[in-house]
PDB file of C-alpha atoms in Angstrom:
ATOM      1  CA  MET A   1       5.296   5.463 -83.816  1.00  0.00           C
ATOM      2  CA  ARG A   2       6.071   1.826 -83.141  1.00  0.00           C
ATOM      3  CA  LYS A   3       3.863  -1.204 -83.696  1.00  0.00           C
ATOM      4  CA  TYR A   4       2.760  -3.229 -80.666  1.00  0.00           C
ATOM      5  CA  GLU A   5       0.425  -6.073 -79.905  1.00  0.00           C
ATOM      6  CA  THR A   6      -1.262  -6.979 -76.654  1.00  0.00           C
ATOM      7  CA  ILE A   7      -3.095 -10.099 -75.616  1.00  0.00           C
ATOM      8  CA  PHE A   8      -5.199 -10.059 -72.493  1.00  0.00           C
ATOM      9  CA  ILE A   9      -7.359 -12.668 -70.778  1.00  0.00           C
ATOM     10  CA  LEU A  10     -10.578 -11.598 -69.086  1.00  0.00           C
ATOM     11  CA  HIS A  11     -12.392 -13.478 -66.320  1.00  0.00           C
ATOM     12  CA  PRO A  12     -14.704 -16.174 -67.786  1.00  0.00           C
ATOM     13  CA  SER A  13     -17.715 -15.095 -65.695  1.00  0.00           C
ATOM     14  CA  LEU A  14     -18.126 -11.887 -67.737  1.00  0.00           C
ATOM     15  CA  ASP A  15     -20.981 -11.759 -70.218  1.00  0.00           C
ATOM     16  CA  GLU A  16     -20.527 -10.547 -73.817  1.00  0.00           C
ATOM     17  CA  GLU A  17     -21.532  -6.968 -72.971  1.00  0.00           C
ATOM     18  CA  ALA A  18     -18.954  -6.735 -70.169  1.00  0.00           C
ATOM     19  CA  VAL A  19     -16.249  -8.190 -72.425  1.00  0.00           C
ATOM     20  CA  LYS A  20     -17.071  -5.631 -75.134  1.00  0.00           C
ATOM     21  CA  ALA A  21     -17.040  -2.835 -72.537  1.00  0.00           C
ATOM     22  CA  ASN A  22     -13.572  -3.891 -71.345  1.00  0.00           C
ATOM     23  CA  VAL A  23     -12.245  -4.091 -74.915  1.00  0.00           C
ATOM     24  CA  GLU A  24     -13.626  -0.611 -75.642  1.00  0.00           C
ATOM     25  CA  LYS A  25     -12.022   0.676 -72.428  1.00  0.00           C
ATOM     26  CA  PHE A  26      -8.592  -0.591 -73.496  1.00  0.00           C
ATOM     27  CA  LYS A  27      -9.061   0.715 -77.046  1.00  0.00           C
ATOM     28  CA  GLY A  28      -9.933   4.088 -75.509  1.00  0.00           C
ATOM     29  CA  VAL A  29      -6.713   4.091 -73.480  1.00  0.00           C
ATOM     30  CA  ILE A  30      -4.740   3.471 -76.678  1.00  0.00           C
ATOM     31  CA  GLU A  31      -6.588   6.091 -78.747  1.00  0.00           C
ATOM     32  CA  ASN A  32      -6.619   8.733 -75.993  1.00  0.00           C
ATOM     33  CA  GLY A  33      -2.879   8.223 -75.502  1.00  0.00           C
ATOM     34  CA  GLY A  34      -2.182   9.156 -79.125  1.00  0.00           C
ATOM     35  CA  GLY A  35      -2.097   5.598 -80.467  1.00  0.00           C
ATOM     36  CA  VAL A  36      -3.949   4.023 -83.379  1.00  0.00           C
ATOM     37  CA  VAL A  37      -5.749   0.671 -83.064  1.00  0.00           C
ATOM     38  CA  ASP A  38      -4.937  -1.380 -86.178  1.00  0.00           C
ATOM     39  CA  ASN A  39      -6.830  -4.596 -85.415  1.00  0.00           C
ATOM     40  CA  VAL A  40      -8.944  -6.181 -82.675  1.00  0.00           C
ATOM     41  CA  ASP A  41      -9.236  -9.968 -82.758  1.00  0.00           C
ATOM     42  CA  ALA A  42     -11.593 -11.582 -80.225  1.00  0.00           C
ATOM     43  CA  TRP A  43     -10.554 -15.204 -79.741  1.00  0.00           C
ATOM     44  CA  GLY A  44     -13.400 -16.013 -77.350  1.00  0.00           C
ATOM     45  CA  LYS A  45     -13.359 -18.362 -74.370  1.00  0.00           C
ATOM     46  CA  ARG A  46     -10.485 -20.818 -74.240  1.00  0.00           C
ATOM     47  CA  LYS A  47      -9.014 -23.155 -71.690  1.00  0.00           C
ATOM     48  CA  LEU A  48      -5.912 -21.846 -69.939  1.00  0.00           C
ATOM     49  CA  ALA A  49      -2.680 -23.854 -70.124  1.00  0.00           C
ATOM     50  CA  TYR A  50      -2.660 -23.859 -66.315  1.00  0.00           C
ATOM     51  CA  GLU A  51      -5.037 -22.573 -63.649  1.00  0.00           C
ATOM     52  CA  ILE A  52      -4.576 -19.029 -62.392  1.00  0.00           C
ATOM     53  CA  ASN A  53      -6.154 -18.420 -58.973  1.00  0.00           C
ATOM     54  CA  LYS A  54      -8.311 -21.557 -59.454  1.00  0.00           C
ATOM     55  CA  ILE A  55      -9.645 -20.258 -62.802  1.00  0.00           C
ATOM     56  CA  GLY A  56      -9.351 -22.733 -65.685  1.00  0.00           C
ATOM     57  CA  GLU A  57     -10.550 -20.682 -68.662  1.00  0.00           C
ATOM     58  CA  GLY A  58     -10.729 -17.097 -69.872  1.00  0.00           C
ATOM     59  CA  THR A  59     -11.829 -14.829 -72.705  1.00  0.00           C
ATOM     60  CA  TYR A  60      -8.870 -13.953 -74.952  1.00  0.00           C
ATOM     61  CA  THR A  61      -8.525 -10.759 -77.013  1.00  0.00           C
ATOM     62  CA  LEU A  62      -5.645  -9.623 -79.255  1.00  0.00           C
ATOM     63  CA  ILE A  63      -5.176  -5.929 -80.131  1.00  0.00           C
ATOM     64  CA  ASN A  64      -2.589  -4.690 -82.657  1.00  0.00           C
ATOM     65  CA  PHE A  65      -1.815  -0.991 -82.355  1.00  0.00           C
ATOM     66  CA  SER A  66       0.690   1.731 -83.219  1.00  0.00           C
ATOM     67  CA  ALA A  67       1.844   4.145 -80.540  1.00  0.00           C
ATOM     68  CA  GLY A  68       4.706   6.084 -79.045  1.00  0.00           C
ATOM     69  CA  PRO A  69       7.058   4.418 -76.566  1.00  0.00           C
ATOM     70  CA  GLU A  70       5.266   5.761 -73.451  1.00  0.00           C
ATOM     71  CA  LEU A  71       1.791   4.367 -74.205  1.00  0.00           C
ATOM     72  CA  PRO A  72       2.534   0.691 -73.379  1.00  0.00           C
ATOM     73  CA  LYS A  73       3.473   1.717 -69.827  1.00  0.00           C
ATOM     74  CA  GLU A  74       0.110   3.421 -69.349  1.00  0.00           C
ATOM     75  CA  LEU A  75      -1.758   0.489 -70.909  1.00  0.00           C
ATOM     76  CA  ASP A  76       0.099  -1.905 -68.593  1.00  0.00           C
ATOM     77  CA  ARG A  77      -0.939   0.219 -65.599  1.00  0.00           C
ATOM     78  CA  VAL A  78      -4.595   0.095 -66.671  1.00  0.00           C
ATOM     79  CA  PHE A  79      -4.425  -3.694 -67.176  1.00  0.00           C
ATOM     80  CA  ARG A  80      -2.954  -4.111 -63.680  1.00  0.00           C
ATOM     81  CA  ILE A  81      -5.682  -2.099 -61.922  1.00  0.00           C
ATOM     82  CA  THR A  82      -8.564  -3.730 -63.832  1.00  0.00           C
ATOM     83  CA  ASP A  83      -9.925  -6.570 -61.695  1.00  0.00           C
ATOM     84  CA  THR A  84     -11.434  -8.499 -64.619  1.00  0.00           C
ATOM     85  CA  VAL A  85      -8.044  -8.998 -66.338  1.00  0.00           C
ATOM     86  CA  ILE A  86      -6.459 -12.328 -65.389  1.00  0.00           C
ATOM     87  CA  ARG A  87      -3.279 -11.990 -67.473  1.00  0.00           C
ATOM     88  CA  HIS A  88      -1.905  -9.621 -70.111  1.00  0.00           C
ATOM     89  CA  ILE A  89       1.186  -9.074 -72.186  1.00  0.00           C
ATOM     90  CA  ILE A  90       2.317  -6.189 -74.407  1.00  0.00           C
ATOM     91  CA  VAL A  91       5.080  -6.786 -76.969  1.00  0.00           C
ATOM     92  CA  LYS A  92       6.723  -4.681 -79.656  1.00  0.00           C
ATOM     93  CA  ASP A  93       5.886  -6.085 -83.078  1.00  0.00           C
ATOM     94  CA  GLU A  94       9.126  -6.673 -84.999  1.00  0.00           C
ATOM     95  CA  LYS A  95       7.462  -7.280 -88.406  1.00  0.00           C
TER      96      LYS A  95
END
């Protein structure tokens, strides 16, 4: 199992319940795919460095997890089909 981290930005119009539901959905993808969630860090609403589709801010969340090499592909697919995700990135943690 390798260590990964993902940061994703959710649409700012979502309320706290919807943000929590999305975070739980992504944690479920990781855990159901055989991964282990190590840490979830909610950064809250922040201003974006540049506008994306005329949106100037978003709700940031960082998740550290351990998983096999196939799980990040599935997580990326789920991020891409989720309409509330503005941007996301998944990187292998080299620590």
